[in-house]
Amino acid sequence: MTNIAATASPPTATAAALPARLAKGFVERLVIIIPYLWLLFFFLVPFIIVFKISLSQTAISMPPYTPVLDFSDGISGFFAGFRELNFDNYTWLTQDALYFNAYVTSLIIAAISTLLTLIVGYPIAYGMARAPATVRPTLLMLVILPFWTSFLIRVYAWIGILKPEGLLNQVLLSLHLISQPLVILNTYTAIFIGIVYSYLPFMVLPLYSSLEKMDYSLIEAAQDLGCPPTGAFWKITFPLSLPGVIAGCLLVFIPAVGEFVIPDLLGGSQTLMIGKTLWNEFFANRDWPVSSAVAVILLLVLTVPIMFFQQAQARAQEQGK
């Protein structure tokens, strides 16, 4: 009888552990599914709606476009709507130089701003990473501190600093460094200042995360072998911090391309950026189909290169293994 009981116990234990394994597998799959559901509802679905509007025609109605691919006419009407789809709005964007110039100007301003932010943010992140461990939380809090204030208020504050009778000119005039006020507001220089200031934490935090985890004994070893500090930085520190550099540049460049508030308040009415063009099409011209086409192209311009970059990074990591 004892042998029979001993023989029967393992299947019983296995059957009891089966629900636990199923529950664990369900939790693991749920952790993977949740981000995809988030992207589905908050990225893919809005993108499909905007793309659908971009294929419609402008109309004097509410909303100000002719709906296409509408289920109100049934399945047959939905499929019949495919024959009415056209890409006239996208063709219009290629014929008007305004949109092309806005895209190019936005990319150039975003690229220069990202480079300036990297130049300013890297020493800050490096200093934070090399600071004593007891001081790092305070330094980290100081970097995050601007987020506690409204973004709009911070941009408005720069108007008071950069305007001809503002704080910056008053200080420079009182120090006799200039003889007349500098014209900074309503120029591209003011846009660069605003973007660098506003997005600096997005550059510093990823850089700090990479630099903090770096083994600084490698630098000491390189210096012991005769490598100068500058050479040690470019051969060891900077390559090891590349993941933070790439993450910070993407976090700054992507929102800077479509920035609207900073160019509108600091750059003036003559600033040509795609964010302002998009706003004007939506709210001033009330041309939702064209503005939706502008938004779709902007999204593709930003997303497609990032996807190729991620694939290249994944292939490089596989080859490194």
PDB file of C-alpha atoms in Angstrom:
ATOM      1  CA  MET A   1       0.000   0.000   0.000  1.00  0.00           C
ATOM      2  CA  THR A   2       2.864   2.382   0.774  1.00  0.00           C
ATOM      3  CA  ASN A   3       4.408   1.859  -2.645  1.00  0.00           C
ATOM      4  CA  ILE A   4       1.082   2.504  -4.328  1.00  0.00           C
ATOM      5  CA  ALA A   5       0.639   5.786  -2.423  1.00  0.00           C
ATOM      6  CA  ALA A   6       4.181   6.869  -3.178  1.00  0.00           C
ATOM      7  CA  THR A   7       3.657   6.106  -6.838  1.00  0.00           C
ATOM      8  CA  ALA A   8       0.427   8.098  -6.980  1.00  0.00           C
ATOM      9  CA  SER A   9       1.736  11.229  -5.247  1.00  0.00           C
ATOM     10  CA  PRO A  10       3.902  12.681  -8.066  1.00  0.00           C
ATOM     11  CA  PRO A  11       1.020  12.954 -10.581  1.00  0.00           C
ATOM     12  CA  THR A  12      -1.069  14.592  -7.873  1.00  0.00           C
ATOM     13  CA  ALA A  13       1.671  17.131  -7.169  1.00  0.00           C
ATOM     14  CA  THR A  14       2.067  17.795 -10.887  1.00  0.00           C
ATOM     15  CA  ALA A  15      -1.670  18.343 -11.268  1.00  0.00           C
ATOM     16  CA  ALA A  16      -1.631  20.748  -8.331  1.00  0.00           C
ATOM     17  CA  ALA A  17       1.281  22.725  -9.822  1.00  0.00           C
ATOM     18  CA  LEU A  18      -0.374  22.989 -13.239  1.00  0.00           C
ATOM     19  CA  PRO A  19      -2.714  25.888 -12.320  1.00  0.00           C
ATOM     20  CA  ALA A  20       0.224  27.775 -10.806  1.00  0.00           C
ATOM     21  CA  ARG A  21       2.241  27.378 -14.021  1.00  0.00           C
ATOM     22  CA  LEU A  22      -0.740  28.454 -16.114  1.00  0.00           C
ATOM     23  CA  ALA A  23      -1.263  31.501 -13.903  1.00  0.00           C
ATOM     24  CA  LYS A  24       2.430  32.410 -14.144  1.00  0.00           C
ATOM     25  CA  GLY A  25       2.360  32.038 -17.926  1.00  0.00           C
ATOM     26  CA  PHE A  26      -0.759  34.207 -18.139  1.00  0.00           C
ATOM     27  CA  VAL A  27       0.886  36.951 -16.044  1.00  0.00           C
ATOM     28  CA  GLU A  28       4.009  36.851 -18.229  1.00  0.00           C
ATOM     29  CA  ARG A  29       1.938  37.138 -21.387  1.00  0.00           C
ATOM     30  CA  LEU A  30      -0.149  39.919 -19.831  1.00  0.00           C
ATOM     31  CA  VAL A  31       2.991  41.937 -19.097  1.00  0.00           C
ATOM     32  CA  ILE A  32       3.891  41.695 -22.791  1.00  0.00           C
ATOM     33  CA  ILE A  33       0.351  42.326 -24.052  1.00  0.00           C
ATOM     34  CA  ILE A  34      -0.317  45.501 -22.005  1.00  0.00           C
ATOM     35  CA  PRO A  35       2.274  47.690 -23.808  1.00  0.00           C
ATOM     36  CA  TYR A  36       0.950  46.506 -27.176  1.00  0.00           C
ATOM     37  CA  LEU A  37      -2.608  47.328 -26.112  1.00  0.00           C
ATOM     38  CA  TRP A  38      -1.419  50.757 -24.998  1.00  0.00           C
ATOM     39  CA  LEU A  39       0.186  51.373 -28.397  1.00  0.00           C
ATOM     40  CA  LEU A  40      -2.930  50.056 -30.139  1.00  0.00           C
ATOM     41  CA  PHE A  41      -5.397  52.374 -28.404  1.00  0.00           C
ATOM     42  CA  PHE A  42      -3.238  55.478 -27.998  1.00  0.00           C
ATOM     43  CA  PHE A  43      -1.088  55.344 -31.137  1.00  0.00           C
ATOM     44  CA  LEU A  44      -2.408  53.093 -33.875  1.00  0.00           C
ATOM     45  CA  VAL A  45      -6.123  53.917 -33.523  1.00  0.00           C
ATOM     46  CA  PRO A  46      -5.575  57.731 -33.469  1.00  0.00           C
ATOM     47  CA  PHE A  47      -3.197  57.385 -36.411  1.00  0.00           C
ATOM     48  CA  ILE A  48      -5.835  55.473 -38.397  1.00  0.00           C
ATOM     49  CA  ILE A  49      -8.413  58.172 -37.603  1.00  0.00           C
ATOM     50  CA  VAL A  50      -6.061  60.960 -38.725  1.00  0.00           C
ATOM     51  CA  PHE A  51      -5.106  59.010 -41.856  1.00  0.00           C
ATOM     52  CA  LYS A  52      -8.805  58.491 -42.623  1.00  0.00           C
ATOM     53  CA  ILE A  53      -9.452  62.236 -42.325  1.00  0.00           C
ATOM     54  CA  SER A  54      -6.467  62.968 -44.603  1.00  0.00           C
ATOM     55  CA  LEU A  55      -8.175  61.005 -47.394  1.00  0.00           C
ATOM     56  CA  SER A  56     -11.384  63.039 -47.192  1.00  0.00           C
ATOM     57  CA  GLN A  57     -12.331  66.377 -48.712  1.00  0.00           C
ATOM     58  CA  THR A  58     -12.858  69.718 -47.015  1.00  0.00           C
ATOM     59  CA  ALA A  59     -16.499  70.692 -46.465  1.00  0.00           C
ATOM     60  CA  ILE A  60     -18.388  73.537 -44.810  1.00  0.00           C
ATOM     61  CA  SER A  61     -19.886  71.463 -42.045  1.00  0.00           C
ATOM     62  CA  MET A  62     -19.165  70.158 -38.586  1.00  0.00           C
ATOM     63  CA  PRO A  63     -16.714  68.450 -38.635  1.00  0.00           C
ATOM     64  CA  PRO A  64     -15.277  70.400 -41.613  1.00  0.00           C
ATOM     65  CA  TYR A  65     -14.690  67.440 -43.938  1.00  0.00           C
ATOM     66  CA  THR A  66     -16.640  64.835 -45.865  1.00  0.00           C
ATOM     67  CA  PRO A  67     -16.498  61.514 -43.975  1.00  0.00           C
ATOM     68  CA  VAL A  68     -15.083  58.549 -45.872  1.00  0.00           C
ATOM     69  CA  LEU A  69     -15.206  54.818 -45.090  1.00  0.00           C
ATOM     70  CA  ASP A  70     -18.280  55.298 -42.925  1.00  0.00           C
ATOM     71  CA  PHE A  71     -20.149  52.266 -41.562  1.00  0.00           C
ATOM     72  CA  SER A  72     -23.432  54.210 -41.471  1.00  0.00           C
ATOM     73  CA  ASP A  73     -24.235  53.009 -45.003  1.00  0.00           C
ATOM     74  CA  GLY A  74     -23.543  49.378 -44.123  1.00  0.00           C
ATOM     75  CA  ILE A  75     -20.766  47.071 -45.264  1.00  0.00           C
ATOM     76  CA  SER A  76     -21.539  47.646 -48.942  1.00  0.00           C
ATOM     77  CA  GLY A  77     -21.330  51.418 -48.501  1.00  0.00           C
ATOM     78  CA  PHE A  78     -18.089  51.017 -46.562  1.00  0.00           C
ATOM     79  CA  PHE A  79     -16.406  49.069 -49.357  1.00  0.00           C
ATOM     80  CA  ALA A  80     -17.892  51.390 -51.966  1.00  0.00           C
ATOM     81  CA  GLY A  81     -16.126  54.227 -50.191  1.00  0.00           C
ATOM     82  CA  PHE A  82     -12.761  52.754 -51.167  1.00  0.00           C
ATOM     83  CA  ARG A  83     -13.437  53.840 -54.756  1.00  0.00           C
ATOM     84  CA  GLU A  84     -13.907  57.427 -53.567  1.00  0.00           C
ATOM     85  CA  LEU A  85     -10.616  57.616 -51.706  1.00  0.00           C
ATOM     86  CA  ASN A  86      -8.030  59.950 -53.156  1.00  0.00           C
ATOM     87  CA  PHE A  87      -4.648  61.298 -52.226  1.00  0.00           C
ATOM     88  CA  ASP A  88      -5.270  64.842 -53.441  1.00  0.00           C
ATOM     89  CA  ASN A  89      -4.275  66.273 -50.074  1.00  0.00           C
ATOM     90  CA  TYR A  90      -0.883  64.568 -50.225  1.00  0.00           C
ATOM     91  CA  THR A  91      -0.439  65.718 -53.823  1.00  0.00           C
ATOM     92  CA  TRP A  92      -1.223  69.261 -52.704  1.00  0.00           C
ATOM     93  CA  LEU A  93       1.566  69.104 -50.119  1.00  0.00           C
ATOM     94  CA  THR A  94       4.106  68.287 -52.842  1.00  0.00           C
ATOM     95  CA  GLN A  95       2.926  71.204 -54.986  1.00  0.00           C
ATOM     96  CA  ASP A  96       3.107  73.893 -52.293  1.00  0.00           C
ATOM     97  CA  ALA A  97       6.669  74.819 -51.291  1.00  0.00           C
ATOM     98  CA  LEU A  98       5.408  76.105 -47.919  1.00  0.00           C
ATOM     99  CA  TYR A  99       5.039  72.617 -46.461  1.00  0.00           C
ATOM    100  CA  PHE A 100       8.366  71.346 -47.792  1.00  0.00           C
ATOM    101  CA  ASN A 101      10.179  74.373 -46.389  1.00  0.00           C
ATOM    102  CA  ALA A 102       8.395  73.908 -43.057  1.00  0.00           C
ATOM    103  CA  TYR A 103       9.494  70.276 -42.849  1.00  0.00           C
ATOM    104  CA  VAL A 104      13.104  71.079 -43.759  1.00  0.00           C
ATOM    105  CA  THR A 105      13.280  74.056 -41.386  1.00  0.00           C
ATOM    106  CA  SER A 106      11.823  71.994 -38.532  1.00  0.00           C
ATOM    107  CA  LEU A 107      14.328  69.185 -39.077  1.00  0.00           C
ATOM    108  CA  ILE A 108      17.258  71.618 -39.217  1.00  0.00           C
ATOM    109  CA  ILE A 109      16.160  73.521 -36.091  1.00  0.00           C
ATOM    110  CA  ALA A 110      15.531  70.254 -34.230  1.00  0.00           C
ATOM    111  CA  ALA A 111      18.930  68.852 -35.258  1.00  0.00           C
ATOM    112  CA  ILE A 112      20.838  71.993 -34.209  1.00  0.00           C
ATOM    113  CA  SER A 113      18.879  72.198 -30.946  1.00  0.00           C
ATOM    114  CA  THR A 114      19.594  68.529 -30.214  1.00  0.00           C
ATOM    115  CA  LEU A 115      23.317  69.056 -30.804  1.00  0.00           C
ATOM    116  CA  LEU A 116      23.359  72.125 -28.544  1.00  0.00           C
ATOM    117  CA  THR A 117      21.430  70.250 -25.872  1.00  0.00           C
ATOM    118  CA  LEU A 118      23.947  67.396 -26.049  1.00  0.00           C
ATOM    119  CA  ILE A 119      26.870  69.821 -25.737  1.00  0.00           C
ATOM    120  CA  VAL A 120      25.285  71.484 -22.691  1.00  0.00           C
ATOM    121  CA  GLY A 121      23.849  68.326 -21.118  1.00  0.00           C
ATOM    122  CA  TYR A 122      26.845  65.990 -21.359  1.00  0.00           C
ATOM    123  CA  PRO A 123      29.103  67.916 -18.920  1.00  0.00           C
ATOM    124  CA  ILE A 124      26.178  68.241 -16.511  1.00  0.00           C
ATOM    125  CA  ALA A 125      25.456  64.499 -16.620  1.00  0.00           C
ATOM    126  CA  TYR A 126      29.160  63.663 -16.350  1.00  0.00           C
ATOM    127  CA  GLY A 127      29.569  65.918 -13.324  1.00  0.00           C
ATOM    128  CA  MET A 128      26.515  64.344 -11.689  1.00  0.00           C
ATOM    129  CA  ALA A 129      27.847  60.827 -12.315  1.00  0.00           C
ATOM    130  CA  ARG A 130      31.274  61.679 -10.825  1.00  0.00           C
ATOM    131  CA  ALA A 131      29.820  63.525  -7.834  1.00  0.00           C
ATOM    132  CA  PRO A 132      29.789  61.828  -4.410  1.00  0.00           C
ATOM    133  CA  ALA A 133      26.985  59.328  -3.961  1.00  0.00           C
ATOM    134  CA  THR A 134      25.436  61.413  -1.166  1.00  0.00           C
ATOM    135  CA  VAL A 135      25.094  64.464  -3.446  1.00  0.00           C
ATOM    136  CA  ARG A 136      23.694  62.695  -6.544  1.00  0.00           C
ATOM    137  CA  PRO A 137      20.039  62.558  -5.361  1.00  0.00           C
ATOM    138  CA  THR A 138      20.081  66.319  -4.768  1.00  0.00           C
ATOM    139  CA  LEU A 139      21.595  66.990  -8.192  1.00  0.00           C
ATOM    140  CA  LEU A 140      19.062  64.684  -9.790  1.00  0.00           C
ATOM    141  CA  MET A 141      16.228  66.541  -8.059  1.00  0.00           C
ATOM    142  CA  LEU A 142      17.587  69.875  -9.343  1.00  0.00           C
ATOM    143  CA  VAL A 143      17.490  68.534 -12.911  1.00  0.00           C
ATOM    144  CA  ILE A 144      13.888  67.354 -12.496  1.00  0.00           C
ATOM    145  CA  LEU A 145      12.823  70.511 -10.635  1.00  0.00           C
ATOM    146  CA  PRO A 146      11.756  72.495 -13.772  1.00  0.00           C
ATOM    147  CA  PHE A 147       9.086  69.861 -14.452  1.00  0.00           C
ATOM    148  CA  TRP A 148       7.297  71.085 -11.314  1.00  0.00           C
ATOM    149  CA  THR A 149       6.465  74.321 -13.145  1.00  0.00           C
ATOM    150  CA  SER A 150       4.154  74.661 -16.116  1.00  0.00           C
ATOM    151  CA  PHE A 151       5.924  74.382 -19.472  1.00  0.00           C
ATOM    152  CA  LEU A 152       3.999  77.393 -20.774  1.00  0.00           C
ATOM    153  CA  ILE A 153       4.990  79.565 -17.813  1.00  0.00           C
ATOM    154  CA  ARG A 154       8.666  78.665 -18.276  1.00  0.00           C
ATOM    155  CA  VAL A 155       8.534  79.655 -21.944  1.00  0.00           C
ATOM    156  CA  TYR A 156       6.749  82.907 -21.100  1.00  0.00           C
ATOM    157  CA  ALA A 157       9.508  83.657 -18.563  1.00  0.00           C
ATOM    158  CA  TRP A 158      12.044  83.632 -21.394  1.00  0.00           C
ATOM    159  CA  ILE A 159      10.093  86.424 -23.103  1.00  0.00           C
ATOM    160  CA  GLY A 160      10.791  88.606 -20.083  1.00  0.00           C
ATOM    161  CA  ILE A 161      14.458  87.630 -20.189  1.00  0.00           C
ATOM    162  CA  LEU A 162      15.119  87.998 -23.932  1.00  0.00           C
ATOM    163  CA  LYS A 163      13.013  91.007 -24.935  1.00  0.00           C
ATOM    164  CA  PRO A 164      14.903  94.271 -25.692  1.00  0.00           C
ATOM    165  CA  GLU A 165      14.052  95.764 -22.307  1.00  0.00           C
ATOM    166  CA  GLY A 166      14.326  92.394 -20.592  1.00  0.00           C
ATOM    167  CA  LEU A 167      16.587  91.094 -17.849  1.00  0.00           C
ATOM    168  CA  LEU A 168      19.418  89.909 -20.109  1.00  0.00           C
ATOM    169  CA  ASN A 169      19.809  93.223 -21.918  1.00  0.00           C
ATOM    170  CA  GLN A 170      19.552  95.185 -18.681  1.00  0.00           C
ATOM    171  CA  VAL A 171      22.382  93.161 -17.143  1.00  0.00           C
ATOM    172  CA  LEU A 172      24.589  93.477 -20.233  1.00  0.00           C
ATOM    173  CA  LEU A 173      23.937  97.230 -20.469  1.00  0.00           C
ATOM    174  CA  SER A 174      24.680  97.760 -16.776  1.00  0.00           C
ATOM    175  CA  LEU A 175      27.983  95.894 -17.174  1.00  0.00           C
ATOM    176  CA  HIS A 176      28.774  98.033 -20.260  1.00  0.00           C
ATOM    177  CA  LEU A 177      29.255  94.914 -22.368  1.00  0.00           C
ATOM    178  CA  ILE A 178      26.898  96.247 -25.035  1.00  0.00           C
ATOM    179  CA  SER A 179      25.961  99.767 -26.083  1.00  0.00           C
ATOM    180  CA  GLN A 180      22.414  98.994 -27.258  1.00  0.00           C
ATOM    181  CA  PRO A 181      19.939  96.196 -26.526  1.00  0.00           C
ATOM    182  CA  LEU A 182      20.400  92.941 -28.396  1.00  0.00           C
ATOM    183  CA  VAL A 183      17.579  91.705 -30.623  1.00  0.00           C
ATOM    184  CA  ILE A 184      17.149  88.097 -29.520  1.00  0.00           C
ATOM    185  CA  LEU A 185      13.401  87.692 -29.129  1.00  0.00           C
ATOM    186  CA  ASN A 186      11.495  86.706 -32.298  1.00  0.00           C
ATOM    187  CA  THR A 187      14.619  85.153 -33.841  1.00  0.00           C
ATOM    188  CA  TYR A 188      15.857  81.606 -34.355  1.00  0.00           C
ATOM    189  CA  THR A 189      18.376  82.207 -31.571  1.00  0.00           C
ATOM    190  CA  ALA A 190      15.493  82.560 -29.122  1.00  0.00           C
ATOM    191  CA  ILE A 191      14.004  79.293 -30.425  1.00  0.00           C
ATOM    192  CA  PHE A 192      17.301  77.471 -29.842  1.00  0.00           C
ATOM    193  CA  ILE A 193      17.522  78.896 -26.318  1.00  0.00           C
ATOM    194  CA  GLY A 194      13.955  77.883 -25.529  1.00  0.00           C
ATOM    195  CA  ILE A 195      14.311  74.337 -26.874  1.00  0.00           C
ATOM    196  CA  VAL A 196      17.657  73.715 -25.168  1.00  0.00           C
ATOM    197  CA  TYR A 197      16.329  75.002 -21.852  1.00  0.00           C
ATOM    198  CA  SER A 198      13.022  73.139 -22.059  1.00  0.00           C
ATOM    199  CA  TYR A 199      14.384  69.771 -23.203  1.00  0.00           C
ATOM    200  CA  LEU A 200      17.677  69.735 -21.314  1.00  0.00           C
ATOM    201  CA  PRO A 201      16.403  67.297 -18.618  1.00  0.00           C
ATOM    202  CA  PHE A 202      15.435  64.818 -21.355  1.00  0.00           C
ATOM    203  CA  MET A 203      19.080  64.789 -22.433  1.00  0.00           C
ATOM    204  CA  VAL A 204      20.691  64.824 -18.995  1.00  0.00           C
ATOM    205  CA  LEU A 205      18.719  61.953 -17.439  1.00  0.00           C
ATOM    206  CA  PRO A 206      19.578  59.230 -20.037  1.00  0.00           C
ATOM    207  CA  LEU A 207      23.202  60.399 -20.105  1.00  0.00           C
ATOM    208  CA  TYR A 208      23.408  60.301 -16.324  1.00  0.00           C
ATOM    209  CA  SER A 209      21.934  56.796 -16.293  1.00  0.00           C
ATOM    210  CA  SER A 210      24.634  55.548 -18.695  1.00  0.00           C
ATOM    211  CA  LEU A 211      27.538  57.393 -17.096  1.00  0.00           C
ATOM    212  CA  GLU A 212      26.619  56.366 -13.553  1.00  0.00           C
ATOM    213  CA  LYS A 213      26.849  52.653 -14.441  1.00  0.00           C
ATOM    214  CA  MET A 214      30.238  53.025 -16.130  1.00  0.00           C
ATOM    215  CA  ASP A 215      33.313  51.411 -14.575  1.00  0.00           C
ATOM    216  CA  TYR A 216      35.684  54.334 -14.058  1.00  0.00           C
ATOM    217  CA  SER A 217      38.551  52.004 -13.279  1.00  0.00           C
ATOM    218  CA  LEU A 218      38.867  51.624 -17.051  1.00  0.00           C
ATOM    219  CA  ILE A 219      39.860  55.291 -17.294  1.00  0.00           C
ATOM    220  CA  GLU A 220      42.420  54.874 -14.545  1.00  0.00           C
ATOM    221  CA  ALA A 221      43.859  51.870 -16.362  1.00  0.00           C
ATOM    222  CA  ALA A 222      44.041  53.826 -19.623  1.00  0.00           C
ATOM    223  CA  GLN A 223      45.830  56.703 -17.895  1.00  0.00           C
ATOM    224  CA  ASP A 224      48.278  54.283 -16.282  1.00  0.00           C
ATOM    225  CA  LEU A 225      49.072  53.007 -19.781  1.00  0.00           C
ATOM    226  CA  GLY A 226      49.884  56.533 -20.931  1.00  0.00           C
ATOM    227  CA  CYS A 227      46.580  57.574 -22.484  1.00  0.00           C
ATOM    228  CA  PRO A 228      45.893  61.310 -21.996  1.00  0.00           C
ATOM    229  CA  PRO A 229      42.572  62.339 -20.381  1.00  0.00           C
ATOM    230  CA  THR A 230      41.160  63.576 -23.684  1.00  0.00           C
ATOM    231  CA  GLY A 231      42.026  60.309 -25.418  1.00  0.00           C
ATOM    232  CA  ALA A 232      40.568  58.288 -22.542  1.00  0.00           C
ATOM    233  CA  PHE A 233      37.331  60.237 -22.827  1.00  0.00           C
ATOM    234  CA  TRP A 234      36.891  59.666 -26.576  1.00  0.00           C
ATOM    235  CA  LYS A 235      38.066  56.056 -26.499  1.00  0.00           C
ATOM    236  CA  ILE A 236      36.345  54.857 -23.309  1.00  0.00           C
ATOM    237  CA  THR A 237      33.867  57.256 -21.721  1.00  0.00           C
ATOM    238  CA  PHE A 238      32.016  58.465 -24.786  1.00  0.00           C
ATOM    239  CA  PRO A 239      31.642  55.036 -26.482  1.00  0.00           C
ATOM    240  CA  LEU A 240      30.315  53.518 -23.251  1.00  0.00           C
ATOM    241  CA  SER A 241      27.814  56.376 -22.898  1.00  0.00           C
ATOM    242  CA  LEU A 242      26.510  56.040 -26.470  1.00  0.00           C
ATOM    243  CA  PRO A 243      23.221  54.362 -25.377  1.00  0.00           C
ATOM    244  CA  GLY A 244      22.472  57.423 -23.234  1.00  0.00           C
ATOM    245  CA  VAL A 245      23.531  59.784 -26.022  1.00  0.00           C
ATOM    246  CA  ILE A 246      21.235  58.070 -28.520  1.00  0.00           C
ATOM    247  CA  ALA A 247      18.298  57.944 -26.097  1.00  0.00           C
ATOM    248  CA  GLY A 248      18.744  61.598 -25.124  1.00  0.00           C
ATOM    249  CA  CYS A 249      19.032  62.758 -28.734  1.00  0.00           C
ATOM    250  CA  LEU A 250      15.853  60.916 -29.688  1.00  0.00           C
ATOM    251  CA  LEU A 251      13.970  62.287 -26.676  1.00  0.00           C
ATOM    252  CA  VAL A 252      14.957  65.842 -27.673  1.00  0.00           C
ATOM    253  CA  PHE A 253      14.853  65.626 -31.469  1.00  0.00           C
ATOM    254  CA  ILE A 254      11.428  63.987 -31.879  1.00  0.00           C
ATOM    255  CA  PRO A 255       9.346  66.527 -29.894  1.00  0.00           C
ATOM    256  CA  ALA A 256      11.494  69.444 -31.113  1.00  0.00           C
ATOM    257  CA  VAL A 257      10.536  68.744 -34.739  1.00  0.00           C
ATOM    258  CA  GLY A 258       6.844  69.226 -34.022  1.00  0.00           C
ATOM    259  CA  GLU A 259       7.281  71.951 -31.403  1.00  0.00           C
ATOM    260  CA  PHE A 260       4.642  74.705 -31.551  1.00  0.00           C
ATOM    261  CA  VAL A 261       4.684  76.681 -28.290  1.00  0.00           C
ATOM    262  CA  ILE A 262       8.363  77.714 -28.338  1.00  0.00           C
ATOM    263  CA  PRO A 263       8.457  78.865 -32.002  1.00  0.00           C
ATOM    264  CA  ASP A 264       5.161  80.692 -31.587  1.00  0.00           C
ATOM    265  CA  LEU A 265       6.099  82.582 -28.416  1.00  0.00           C
ATOM    266  CA  LEU A 266       9.856  83.070 -28.858  1.00  0.00           C
ATOM    267  CA  GLY A 267      10.233  82.892 -32.627  1.00  0.00           C
ATOM    268  CA  GLY A 268       7.473  85.253 -33.625  1.00  0.00           C
ATOM    269  CA  SER A 269       4.948  85.084 -36.424  1.00  0.00           C
ATOM    270  CA  GLN A 270       7.543  84.747 -39.200  1.00  0.00           C
ATOM    271  CA  THR A 271       8.964  81.488 -37.896  1.00  0.00           C
ATOM    272  CA  LEU A 272       8.316  78.638 -40.301  1.00  0.00           C
ATOM    273  CA  MET A 273       8.046  75.293 -38.526  1.00  0.00           C
ATOM    274  CA  ILE A 274       5.769  72.377 -39.198  1.00  0.00           C
ATOM    275  CA  GLY A 275       4.124  72.608 -35.774  1.00  0.00           C
ATOM    276  CA  LYS A 276       2.916  76.165 -36.467  1.00  0.00           C
ATOM    277  CA  THR A 277       1.883  75.211 -40.005  1.00  0.00           C
ATOM    278  CA  LEU A 278      -0.128  72.299 -38.655  1.00  0.00           C
ATOM    279  CA  TRP A 279      -1.850  74.512 -36.086  1.00  0.00           C
ATOM    280  CA  ASN A 280      -2.724  77.124 -38.710  1.00  0.00           C
ATOM    281  CA  GLU A 281      -4.246  74.503 -41.007  1.00  0.00           C
ATOM    282  CA  PHE A 282      -6.351  73.034 -38.213  1.00  0.00           C
ATOM    283  CA  PHE A 283      -7.592  76.157 -36.444  1.00  0.00           C
ATOM    284  CA  ALA A 284      -7.064  79.141 -38.768  1.00  0.00           C
ATOM    285  CA  ASN A 285      -7.867  77.598 -42.164  1.00  0.00           C
ATOM    286  CA  ARG A 286     -10.035  74.796 -40.713  1.00  0.00           C
ATOM    287  CA  ASP A 287      -8.672  72.498 -43.410  1.00  0.00           C
ATOM    288  CA  TRP A 288      -8.659  69.263 -41.435  1.00  0.00           C
ATOM    289  CA  PRO A 289      -7.888  66.920 -44.364  1.00  0.00           C
ATOM    290  CA  VAL A 290      -4.751  68.824 -45.399  1.00  0.00           C
ATOM    291  CA  SER A 291      -3.603  69.255 -41.797  1.00  0.00           C
ATOM    292  CA  SER A 292      -4.147  65.534 -41.201  1.00  0.00           C
ATOM    293  CA  ALA A 293      -2.008  64.773 -44.245  1.00  0.00           C
ATOM    294  CA  VAL A 294       0.688  67.061 -42.826  1.00  0.00           C
ATOM    295  CA  ALA A 295       0.517  65.185 -39.508  1.00  0.00           C
ATOM    296  CA  VAL A 296       0.704  61.759 -41.198  1.00  0.00           C
ATOM    297  CA  ILE A 297       3.789  62.724 -43.198  1.00  0.00           C
ATOM    298  CA  LEU A 298       5.408  64.209 -40.093  1.00  0.00           C
ATOM    299  CA  LEU A 299       4.790  60.981 -38.195  1.00  0.00           C
ATOM    300  CA  LEU A 300       6.278  58.913 -41.013  1.00  0.00           C
ATOM    301  CA  VAL A 301       9.289  61.223 -41.253  1.00  0.00           C
ATOM    302  CA  LEU A 302      10.002  60.639 -37.555  1.00  0.00           C
ATOM    303  CA  THR A 303       8.935  57.012 -37.129  1.00  0.00           C
ATOM    304  CA  VAL A 304      10.386  55.258 -40.179  1.00  0.00           C
ATOM    305  CA  PRO A 305      14.027  56.313 -39.597  1.00  0.00           C
ATOM    306  CA  ILE A 306      13.729  55.339 -35.921  1.00  0.00           C
ATOM    307  CA  MET A 307      12.458  51.879 -36.890  1.00  0.00           C
ATOM    308  CA  PHE A 308      15.379  51.363 -39.276  1.00  0.00           C
ATOM    309  CA  PHE A 309      17.765  52.604 -36.600  1.00  0.00           C
ATOM    310  CA  GLN A 310      16.375  50.159 -34.033  1.00  0.00           C
ATOM    311  CA  GLN A 311      16.705  47.289 -36.507  1.00  0.00           C
ATOM    312  CA  ALA A 312      20.307  48.269 -37.208  1.00  0.00           C
ATOM    313  CA  GLN A 313      21.012  48.423 -33.472  1.00  0.00           C
ATOM    314  CA  ALA A 314      19.467  44.982 -32.959  1.00  0.00           C
ATOM    315  CA  ARG A 315      21.578  43.499 -35.788  1.00  0.00           C
ATOM    316  CA  ALA A 316      24.703  45.110 -34.360  1.00  0.00           C
ATOM    317  CA  GLN A 317      23.996  43.629 -30.918  1.00  0.00           C
ATOM    318  CA  GLU A 318      23.429  40.182 -32.418  1.00  0.00           C
ATOM    319  CA  GLN A 319      26.710  40.400 -34.324  1.00  0.00           C
ATOM    320  CA  GLY A 320      28.464  41.541 -31.153  1.00  0.00           C
ATOM    321  CA  LYS A 321      27.305  38.426 -29.345  1.00  0.00           C
TER     322      LYS A 321
END
